[in-house]
Short mmCIF file of C-alpha atoms and ligand atoms in Angstrom, two decimals:
data_model
loop_
_atom_site.label_atom_id
_atom_site.label_comp_id
_atom_site.label_asym_id
_atom_site.label_seq_id
_atom_site.Cartn_x
_atom_site.Cartn_y
_atom_site.Cartn_z
CA MET A 1 18.23 38.41 -29.51
CA MET A 2 17.79 42.13 -29.10
CA GLN A 3 20.31 42.80 -31.85
CA GLY A 4 19.04 45.04 -34.58
CA ASN A 5 16.01 46.15 -32.61
CA ARG A 6 15.26 49.81 -32.75
CA ILE A 7 14.51 51.84 -29.65
CA LEU A 8 12.94 55.27 -29.75
CA LEU A 9 14.38 56.87 -26.63
CA VAL A 10 12.56 59.90 -25.27
CA ILE A 11 14.80 61.76 -22.83
CA GLY A 12 12.86 63.94 -20.40
CA GLY A 13 14.15 66.95 -18.55
CA GLY A 14 15.51 65.75 -15.24
CA ILE A 15 18.85 65.46 -13.52
CA ALA A 16 18.78 61.71 -14.25
CA ALA A 17 19.10 62.49 -17.98
CA TYR A 18 22.85 62.03 -17.62
CA LYS A 19 22.23 58.34 -16.97
CA SER A 20 20.49 58.11 -20.31
CA LEU A 21 23.85 58.69 -21.95
CA THR A 22 25.11 55.50 -20.31
CA LEU A 23 21.88 53.80 -21.33
CA ILE A 24 22.47 54.74 -24.97
CA ARG A 25 26.01 53.42 -24.81
CA ASP A 26 24.89 50.13 -23.21
CA LEU A 27 22.09 49.61 -25.74
CA LYS A 28 24.46 50.31 -28.61
CA ARG A 29 26.91 47.83 -27.17
CA ASP A 30 24.12 45.23 -27.20
CA GLY A 31 23.68 45.92 -30.90
CA LEU A 32 20.49 48.02 -30.75
CA ARG A 33 19.69 51.12 -32.74
CA VAL A 34 18.78 54.05 -30.54
CA VAL A 35 16.83 56.94 -32.05
CA PRO A 36 16.89 59.74 -29.48
CA VAL A 37 14.26 62.39 -28.87
CA LEU A 38 15.01 65.25 -26.51
CA THR A 39 12.32 67.32 -24.83
CA LYS A 40 13.01 71.00 -24.54
CA ALA A 41 13.64 70.61 -20.82
CA ALA A 42 16.04 67.71 -21.44
CA GLU A 43 18.33 70.06 -23.35
CA GLN A 44 18.98 71.82 -20.07
CA PHE A 45 20.58 68.63 -18.76
CA VAL A 46 22.26 66.95 -21.73
CA THR A 47 23.33 68.43 -25.01
CA PRO A 48 21.94 67.25 -28.33
CA LEU A 49 25.51 66.92 -29.50
CA SER A 50 26.57 64.39 -26.86
CA VAL A 51 23.36 62.40 -27.34
CA ALA A 52 23.82 62.34 -31.12
CA ALA A 53 27.48 61.35 -30.79
CA LEU A 54 26.70 58.42 -28.50
CA ALA A 55 23.66 57.25 -30.43
CA GLY A 56 25.29 57.73 -33.81
CA GLU A 57 21.93 59.05 -34.99
CA ASP A 58 20.27 62.38 -35.56
CA VAL A 59 18.64 63.73 -32.45
CA HIS A 60 14.99 64.63 -32.81
CA ARG A 61 14.43 67.76 -30.84
CA ASP A 62 11.46 69.42 -29.46
CA LEU A 63 11.26 71.98 -32.18
CA PHE A 64 9.33 70.95 -35.19
CA ASP A 65 11.62 70.57 -38.09
CA LEU A 66 9.26 71.05 -40.95
CA THR A 67 11.50 69.44 -43.52
CA ARG A 68 11.87 66.34 -41.44
CA GLU A 69 8.21 66.47 -40.55
CA ALA A 70 7.40 66.44 -44.25
CA GLU A 71 9.95 63.72 -44.94
CA MET A 72 8.79 61.15 -42.46
CA GLY A 73 6.59 62.69 -39.85
CA HIS A 74 6.25 61.93 -36.19
CA ILE A 75 3.92 59.04 -36.82
CA GLN A 76 6.52 57.26 -38.90
CA LEU A 77 9.21 57.96 -36.32
CA SER A 78 7.20 56.42 -33.52
CA ARG A 79 6.11 53.44 -35.56
CA ASP A 80 9.48 52.51 -36.97
CA ALA A 81 10.59 51.69 -33.44
CA ASP A 82 10.28 48.25 -31.85
CA LEU A 83 9.89 49.82 -28.43
CA VAL A 84 9.50 53.34 -27.10
CA VAL A 85 11.47 54.07 -23.93
CA VAL A 86 11.03 57.19 -21.81
CA ALA A 87 14.03 57.77 -19.55
CA PRO A 88 13.92 59.79 -17.44
CA ALA A 89 10.16 59.99 -17.30
CA THR A 90 9.54 63.17 -15.35
CA ALA A 91 6.36 63.93 -13.40
CA ASP A 92 5.37 66.30 -16.18
CA LEU A 93 5.92 63.78 -18.97
CA MET A 94 3.96 61.18 -17.00
CA ALA A 95 1.10 63.62 -16.54
CA LYS A 96 1.09 64.34 -20.25
CA MET A 97 1.11 60.66 -21.10
CA ALA A 98 -1.67 59.85 -18.66
CA GLY A 99 -3.73 62.77 -19.92
CA GLY A 100 -3.12 62.09 -23.61
CA HIS A 101 -1.52 65.45 -24.32
CA ALA A 102 0.25 66.02 -27.62
CA ASP A 103 1.63 69.52 -27.48
CA ASP A 104 5.26 68.87 -28.31
CA LEU A 105 7.31 66.34 -30.26
CA ALA A 106 7.84 63.85 -27.39
CA SER A 107 4.22 63.73 -26.26
CA THR A 108 2.98 63.60 -29.85
CA LEU A 109 5.23 60.61 -30.57
CA LEU A 110 4.01 58.90 -27.44
CA MET A 111 0.41 59.41 -28.51
CA ALA A 112 1.03 58.34 -32.10
CA THR A 113 2.95 55.16 -31.43
CA ASP A 114 1.53 51.70 -31.90
CA LYS A 115 4.40 50.10 -30.00
CA ARG A 116 4.89 49.23 -26.37
CA VAL A 117 6.11 52.02 -24.12
CA LEU A 118 8.46 51.55 -21.19
CA ILE A 119 9.01 54.39 -18.75
CA ALA A 120 11.80 54.88 -16.20
CA PRO A 121 10.39 57.48 -13.81
CA ALA A 122 12.72 59.90 -12.05
CA MET A 123 11.72 62.75 -9.81
CA ASN A 124 11.84 64.16 -6.32
CA VAL A 125 10.43 61.78 -3.72
CA ARG A 126 7.52 64.08 -2.85
CA MET A 127 6.63 64.44 -6.48
CA TRP A 128 6.73 60.66 -6.86
CA ASN A 129 4.54 60.13 -3.81
CA HIS A 130 2.12 62.86 -4.82
CA PRO A 131 -1.36 61.45 -5.42
CA ALA A 132 -1.42 63.02 -8.88
CA THR A 133 1.71 61.12 -9.96
CA GLN A 134 0.47 57.89 -8.43
CA ARG A 135 -2.89 58.38 -10.16
CA ASN A 136 -1.13 59.00 -13.49
CA LEU A 137 1.02 55.93 -12.96
CA ALA A 138 -2.05 53.78 -12.32
CA THR A 139 -3.72 55.16 -15.45
CA MET A 140 -0.64 54.47 -17.55
CA LYS A 141 -0.34 50.95 -16.21
CA GLN A 142 -3.95 50.39 -17.17
CA ASP A 143 -3.06 51.62 -20.63
CA GLY A 144 -0.37 48.94 -20.81
CA VAL A 145 2.64 51.17 -20.21
CA LEU A 146 5.57 49.24 -18.71
CA THR A 147 7.68 50.66 -15.90
CA VAL A 148 11.13 50.13 -14.46
CA GLY A 149 12.02 51.70 -11.12
CA PRO A 150 12.22 54.19 -9.59
CA ASP A 151 14.77 53.13 -7.02
CA GLU A 152 14.96 54.23 -3.45
CA GLY A 153 18.04 56.11 -2.33
CA ASP A 154 19.76 59.41 -1.85
CA MET A 155 18.51 61.94 -4.34
CA ALA A 156 20.25 64.81 -6.06
CA CYS A 157 17.95 67.18 -4.18
CA GLY A 158 19.30 65.92 -0.85
CA GLU A 159 16.23 63.92 0.15
CA TYR A 160 15.96 60.17 0.55
CA GLY A 161 13.32 57.86 -0.82
CA PRO A 162 11.82 56.45 -3.99
CA GLY A 163 12.26 58.59 -7.09
CA ARG A 164 15.76 57.86 -8.31
CA MET A 165 15.81 56.60 -11.87
CA ALA A 166 16.61 52.90 -12.27
CA GLU A 167 20.23 52.22 -13.19
CA PRO A 168 20.93 51.84 -16.92
CA VAL A 169 21.69 48.16 -16.44
CA GLN A 170 18.19 47.62 -15.00
CA ILE A 171 16.61 49.59 -17.81
CA VAL A 172 18.46 47.41 -20.34
CA GLU A 173 17.03 44.36 -18.58
CA ALA A 174 13.52 45.79 -18.69
CA ILE A 175 13.96 46.58 -22.39
CA ARG A 176 15.09 43.04 -23.02
CA ASP A 177 12.00 41.70 -21.25
CA ALA A 178 9.72 44.11 -23.11
CA LEU A 179 11.14 43.00 -26.43
CA GLY A 180 10.52 39.40 -25.39
CA GLY A 181 14.20 38.94 -25.90
CA ARG A 182 14.91 36.39 -23.24
CA ARG A 183 18.48 35.28 -23.47
CA VAL A 184 18.94 31.93 -25.15
CA ALA A 185 19.73 29.33 -22.54
CA PRO A 186 23.45 28.69 -22.73
CA LEU A 187 23.18 24.94 -22.25
CA LYS A 188 20.95 24.58 -25.27
CA LEU A 189 23.15 26.47 -27.67
CA GLY A 190 26.48 26.03 -25.95
CA PRO A 191 28.46 28.66 -24.07
CA ALA A 192 30.18 29.84 -27.25
CA VAL A 193 27.02 31.56 -28.46
CA ALA A 194 25.85 32.88 -25.10
CA THR A 195 25.62 36.63 -25.14
CA GLY A 196 24.86 39.18 -22.45
CA ARG A 197 26.66 40.82 -19.62
CA LEU A 198 27.43 37.56 -17.87
CA ALA A 199 28.49 35.64 -20.98
CA GLY A 200 31.48 33.48 -20.14
CA LYS A 201 30.81 33.70 -16.40
CA HIS A 202 29.95 30.70 -14.26
CA VAL A 203 27.68 31.13 -11.25
CA VAL A 204 26.73 28.49 -8.67
CA VAL A 205 23.30 28.96 -7.13
CA THR A 206 21.94 26.93 -4.20
CA SER A 207 18.20 26.79 -3.75
CA GLY A 208 15.38 25.04 -1.96
CA PRO A 209 15.41 23.23 1.36
CA THR A 210 17.62 20.34 2.39
CA MET A 211 16.11 17.11 3.66
CA GLU A 212 17.85 15.31 6.49
CA PRO A 213 16.79 11.67 6.96
CA ILE A 214 15.75 10.26 10.32
CA ASP A 215 15.28 6.80 8.85
CA PRO A 216 14.54 5.57 5.31
CA VAL A 217 11.02 7.09 5.36
CA ARG A 218 11.22 10.10 7.69
CA TYR A 219 13.12 13.34 7.55
CA ILE A 220 13.49 16.84 8.96
CA SER A 221 13.51 19.86 6.72
CA ASN A 222 12.74 23.57 6.36
CA HIS A 223 9.91 25.34 4.62
CA SER A 224 11.26 26.59 1.31
CA SER A 225 9.60 26.66 -2.09
CA GLY A 226 12.83 27.48 -3.93
CA ALA A 227 11.04 30.39 -5.64
CA GLN A 228 13.66 33.07 -4.95
CA GLY A 229 16.62 30.82 -5.83
CA THR A 230 14.93 29.73 -9.05
CA ALA A 231 14.18 33.33 -10.02
CA ILE A 232 17.83 34.22 -9.43
CA ALA A 233 19.03 31.33 -11.59
CA VAL A 234 16.66 32.47 -14.36
CA ALA A 235 17.85 36.08 -14.12
CA LEU A 236 21.51 35.05 -14.24
CA ARG A 237 20.84 32.70 -17.16
CA ASP A 238 19.06 35.51 -18.99
CA LEU A 239 22.18 37.63 -18.66
CA GLY A 240 24.13 34.86 -20.37
CA ALA A 241 25.77 33.21 -17.35
CA ARG A 242 26.42 29.49 -17.17
CA VAL A 243 24.51 28.51 -14.05
CA SER A 244 25.07 25.44 -11.87
CA PHE A 245 21.82 25.15 -9.94
CA VAL A 246 22.23 23.00 -6.85
CA THR A 247 18.79 22.38 -5.48
CA GLY A 248 17.23 20.48 -2.63
CA PRO A 249 13.71 19.06 -2.98
CA ALA A 250 11.91 22.33 -3.80
CA THR A 251 8.27 22.73 -4.81
CA VAL A 252 9.07 25.08 -7.71
CA SER A 253 10.51 23.27 -10.77
CA PRO A 254 14.10 24.11 -11.68
CA PRO A 255 14.50 26.40 -14.68
CA GLU A 256 15.36 25.39 -18.22
CA GLY A 257 18.77 26.13 -19.57
CA VAL A 258 20.78 25.71 -16.39
CA GLU A 259 22.71 22.72 -15.12
CA VAL A 260 20.50 21.20 -12.44
CA ILE A 261 22.17 19.21 -9.67
CA ARG A 262 19.58 17.65 -7.36
CA VAL A 263 20.59 16.90 -3.80
CA GLN A 264 18.84 15.98 -0.59
CA THR A 265 21.07 16.66 2.38
CA ALA A 266 23.31 19.57 3.37
CA ASP A 267 26.34 17.28 3.06
CA GLU A 268 25.34 16.44 -0.51
CA MET A 269 24.71 20.11 -1.23
CA ARG A 270 28.18 21.08 0.00
CA ALA A 271 29.79 18.33 -2.08
CA ALA A 272 27.81 19.42 -5.17
CA VAL A 273 28.89 23.04 -4.71
CA GLU A 274 32.49 21.92 -4.36
CA ALA A 275 32.24 19.82 -7.52
CA ALA A 276 30.77 22.79 -9.41
CA LEU A 277 33.74 25.04 -8.60
CA PRO A 278 35.54 27.01 -9.89
CA ALA A 279 32.94 29.72 -10.36
CA ASP A 280 33.01 33.48 -10.75
CA ALA A 281 30.18 33.93 -8.26
CA ALA A 282 28.17 31.89 -5.79
CA VAL A 283 24.66 32.79 -4.68
CA MET A 284 23.52 30.79 -1.68
CA ALA A 285 19.75 30.99 -1.56
CA ALA A 286 19.10 27.52 -0.12
CA ALA A 287 17.36 27.06 3.22
CA VAL A 288 19.87 24.58 4.57
CA ALA A 289 18.90 22.58 7.65
CA ASP A 290 21.17 23.55 10.50
CA TRP A 291 21.22 20.05 11.93
CA LYS A 292 21.23 16.49 10.67
CA VAL A 293 20.23 13.40 12.62
CA ALA A 294 23.36 11.79 14.01
CA ASN A 295 21.72 8.54 15.04
CA ARG A 296 19.94 7.99 11.75
CA ALA A 297 18.38 4.49 11.53
CA ASP A 298 19.11 2.25 8.56
CA GLN A 299 15.71 0.58 8.84
CA LYS A 300 12.33 2.16 9.41
CA MET A 301 11.87 2.83 13.10
CA LYS A 302 8.97 0.88 14.51
CA LYS A 303 6.33 2.52 16.61
CA GLY A 304 6.18 1.29 20.19
CA ARG A 305 9.11 -1.10 19.99
CA ASP A 306 11.49 0.64 22.40
CA GLY A 307 9.39 3.56 23.59
CA MET A 308 9.83 7.01 22.05
CA PRO A 309 12.85 7.39 19.77
CA VAL A 310 15.37 9.98 20.87
CA LEU A 311 16.97 11.88 18.03
CA GLU A 312 20.55 13.05 18.35
CA PHE A 313 21.63 15.92 16.19
CA ALA A 314 24.91 16.88 14.61
CA GLU A 315 25.67 20.21 13.01
CA ASN A 316 25.49 20.49 9.24
CA PRO A 317 28.24 22.21 7.29
CA ASP A 318 27.58 25.92 6.76
CA ILE A 319 27.99 25.96 3.00
CA LEU A 320 27.98 29.74 2.71
CA ALA A 321 30.68 30.16 5.37
CA TRP A 322 32.70 27.33 3.89
CA VAL A 323 32.69 28.70 0.34
CA SER A 324 33.38 32.24 1.60
CA GLN A 325 36.44 31.08 3.46
CA LEU A 326 38.00 28.91 0.78
CA LYS A 327 41.67 29.73 0.36
CA THR A 328 41.85 28.71 -3.26
CA ARG A 329 38.93 28.55 -5.66
CA ARG A 330 36.88 31.07 -3.69
CA PRO A 331 34.48 32.69 -6.18
CA ALA A 332 35.23 36.39 -6.68
CA LEU A 333 31.76 37.23 -5.39
CA VAL A 334 29.89 35.27 -2.72
CA VAL A 335 26.32 36.27 -1.95
CA GLY A 336 24.30 34.96 1.00
CA PHE A 337 20.77 35.52 2.22
CA ALA A 338 19.45 36.41 5.63
CA ALA A 339 15.81 36.07 6.53
CA GLU A 340 15.27 38.02 9.73
CA THR A 341 12.27 38.91 11.84
CA GLU A 342 13.80 41.80 13.77
CA ASP A 343 16.75 44.21 13.58
CA VAL A 344 17.14 43.13 9.98
CA VAL A 345 20.09 45.31 9.06
CA SER A 346 22.17 44.84 12.21
CA ASN A 347 21.57 41.07 12.32
CA ALA A 348 22.35 40.67 8.65
CA THR A 349 25.43 42.87 8.90
CA ALA A 350 26.73 40.68 11.71
CA LYS A 351 25.91 37.58 9.67
CA ARG A 352 27.89 38.90 6.73
CA ARG A 353 30.95 39.35 8.91
CA ARG A 354 30.53 35.96 10.59
CA LYS A 355 30.19 34.08 7.34
CA GLY A 356 32.78 36.07 5.39
CA CYS A 357 30.62 36.54 2.31
CA ASP A 358 30.74 39.70 0.17
CA TRP A 359 27.06 40.55 0.06
CA ILE A 360 24.04 39.62 2.12
CA VAL A 361 20.55 40.00 0.76
CA ALA A 362 18.52 40.59 3.90
CA ASN A 363 14.77 40.54 4.18
CA ASP A 364 12.21 40.96 6.89
CA VAL A 365 10.09 37.84 7.02
CA SER A 366 8.02 38.75 10.08
CA PRO A 367 4.40 37.72 9.39
CA SER A 368 3.15 41.31 9.05
CA THR A 369 5.27 41.78 5.89
CA GLY A 370 3.49 39.01 3.98
CA THR A 371 6.83 38.05 2.40
CA PHE A 372 6.50 34.32 3.05
CA GLY A 373 4.31 32.88 0.35
CA GLY A 374 3.73 36.34 -1.13
CA GLU A 375 4.78 37.62 -4.52
CA ASP A 376 6.66 40.65 -3.26
CA ASN A 377 9.74 41.12 -1.21
CA THR A 378 11.44 44.04 0.51
CA VAL A 379 15.17 43.53 0.71
CA THR A 380 18.28 45.31 1.86
CA LEU A 381 21.57 44.63 0.10
CA ILE A 382 24.46 44.68 2.55
CA SER A 383 27.97 45.02 1.21
CA ASP A 384 31.23 46.81 1.95
CA ASP A 385 29.42 49.97 0.88
CA GLY A 386 26.85 49.65 3.67
CA ALA A 387 23.15 48.82 3.61
CA GLU A 388 21.05 49.70 0.58
CA SER A 389 17.30 49.34 0.90
CA TRP A 390 15.38 48.44 -2.21
CA ALA A 391 11.78 49.45 -2.72
CA ARG A 392 9.19 46.71 -2.30
CA MET A 393 9.03 44.76 -5.56
CA GLY A 394 8.20 41.36 -7.03
CA LYS A 395 10.52 38.47 -6.21
CA ASP A 396 11.35 38.15 -9.93
CA GLU A 397 12.32 41.81 -9.97
CA VAL A 398 14.52 41.32 -6.90
CA ALA A 399 16.24 38.50 -8.80
CA ARG A 400 16.73 40.61 -11.92
CA LYS A 401 18.07 43.52 -9.94
CA LEU A 402 20.45 41.26 -8.04
CA ALA A 403 21.63 39.61 -11.26
CA ALA A 404 22.25 43.06 -12.77
CA ARG A 405 24.31 43.99 -9.73
CA ILE A 406 26.29 40.78 -9.99
CA ALA A 407 26.97 41.57 -13.64
CA GLU A 408 28.23 45.00 -12.65
CA ALA A 409 30.46 43.58 -9.91
CA LEU A 410 32.01 40.93 -12.14
O1 C5P B 501 22.79 31.26 9.24
P1 C5P B 501 21.65 31.40 8.31
O2 C5P B 501 20.98 30.08 7.97
O3 C5P B 501 20.65 32.44 8.70
O4 C5P B 501 22.31 31.95 6.98
C1 C5P B 501 21.61 32.07 5.79
C2 C5P B 501 22.55 32.02 4.63
O5 C5P B 501 23.52 30.99 4.78
C3 C5P B 501 21.84 31.66 3.34
O6 C5P B 501 22.53 32.26 2.28
C4 C5P B 501 21.97 30.15 3.30
O7 C5P B 501 21.83 29.62 2.00
C5 C5P B 501 23.33 29.94 3.86
N1 C5P B 501 23.53 28.69 4.60
C6 C5P B 501 24.35 27.70 4.08
N2 C5P B 501 24.57 26.56 4.80
C7 C5P B 501 24.01 26.39 6.03
C8 C5P B 501 23.17 27.39 6.55
C9 C5P B 501 22.94 28.53 5.82
O8 C5P B 501 24.87 27.85 2.98
N3 C5P B 501 24.24 25.27 6.69
#
């Protein structure tokens, strides 16, 4: 859906500019036209020649080329685009944008455009946290500027924290969203026409709670809206994956364009996952009840007939552990979740080992975080590479970022 769209890419002067080369390559691979603009500072980090070679376009540089200016002018350049992307957006570029400066080619284009602007900030953590940058960011958001990132992590300058530019794959996702180019649901058009990084891949997602009957009218269950699992299915679908969505009775409706398999109990969920295999990846986001009622009654239990009923429990299958330990038909990538209230990383790391899955998405759900029922989530991705903390972000963004990572891994 993005094919043929034209991106005006403003590359700012920061160490992250090297990632913009990958971004250009990825956008070109998706069939987009990329018209690059380099600031003067950017030329210290990437050469106009390499940018031009990758983009297959002339590079517009920060020196006014009068001939070109006469030919089409900066206004034309910024309006011919479908979207303007600034990556990396340095503290200086952000300040210029927020202040409405127009003293060089890049800032003039940004002022003259009538298209949406998406920025991928990248700078030292202190610069990012500086009140001036945060003020500029707030102003730009008010002006309708879209943002992606920055990520938290080790920085080129040796510090740790937010400020690292989002990975190209995330920027591509944000561009796709900004263009309104949601991937066409594979089930509607058939897998043959699915495009995107996960085209041709099959992913099983579990979501929602399970419901374990006590008798025909009563049950035990867990609190779970299914929001995170649904967001993950949507994000995977949008990358072109065929998604088998195995869901318990959740409050959030299942997404369009995925195969929905509705189940009630953990036993049914395990059977549905098994029936959906083989798959390239499995993402287990369901809140599965740990126990089922072993002495389940076939008829409704009557109050006061034989005193208080005594429930006996039996353990439910651990679907995540089971799928992780399959000898044949184990998906190449198995992702589990861990909601913890203390020692998040060490508990989740132990859980990953115990279950045998490849990744654990761990989050702190202690009441002070406001994660339960809230829109945001703070997660740590635990893999063979260790624990990687992600900045606090919306649950949809967590899903998109996770889906992008899955695409990279597959
Ligand atoms: O052990 P715990 O419930 O904390 O593990 C959470 C992870 O395991 C989640 O990914 C959840 O979907 C999965 N799980 C499962 N089957 C169970 C219990 C948990 O798949 N019976």
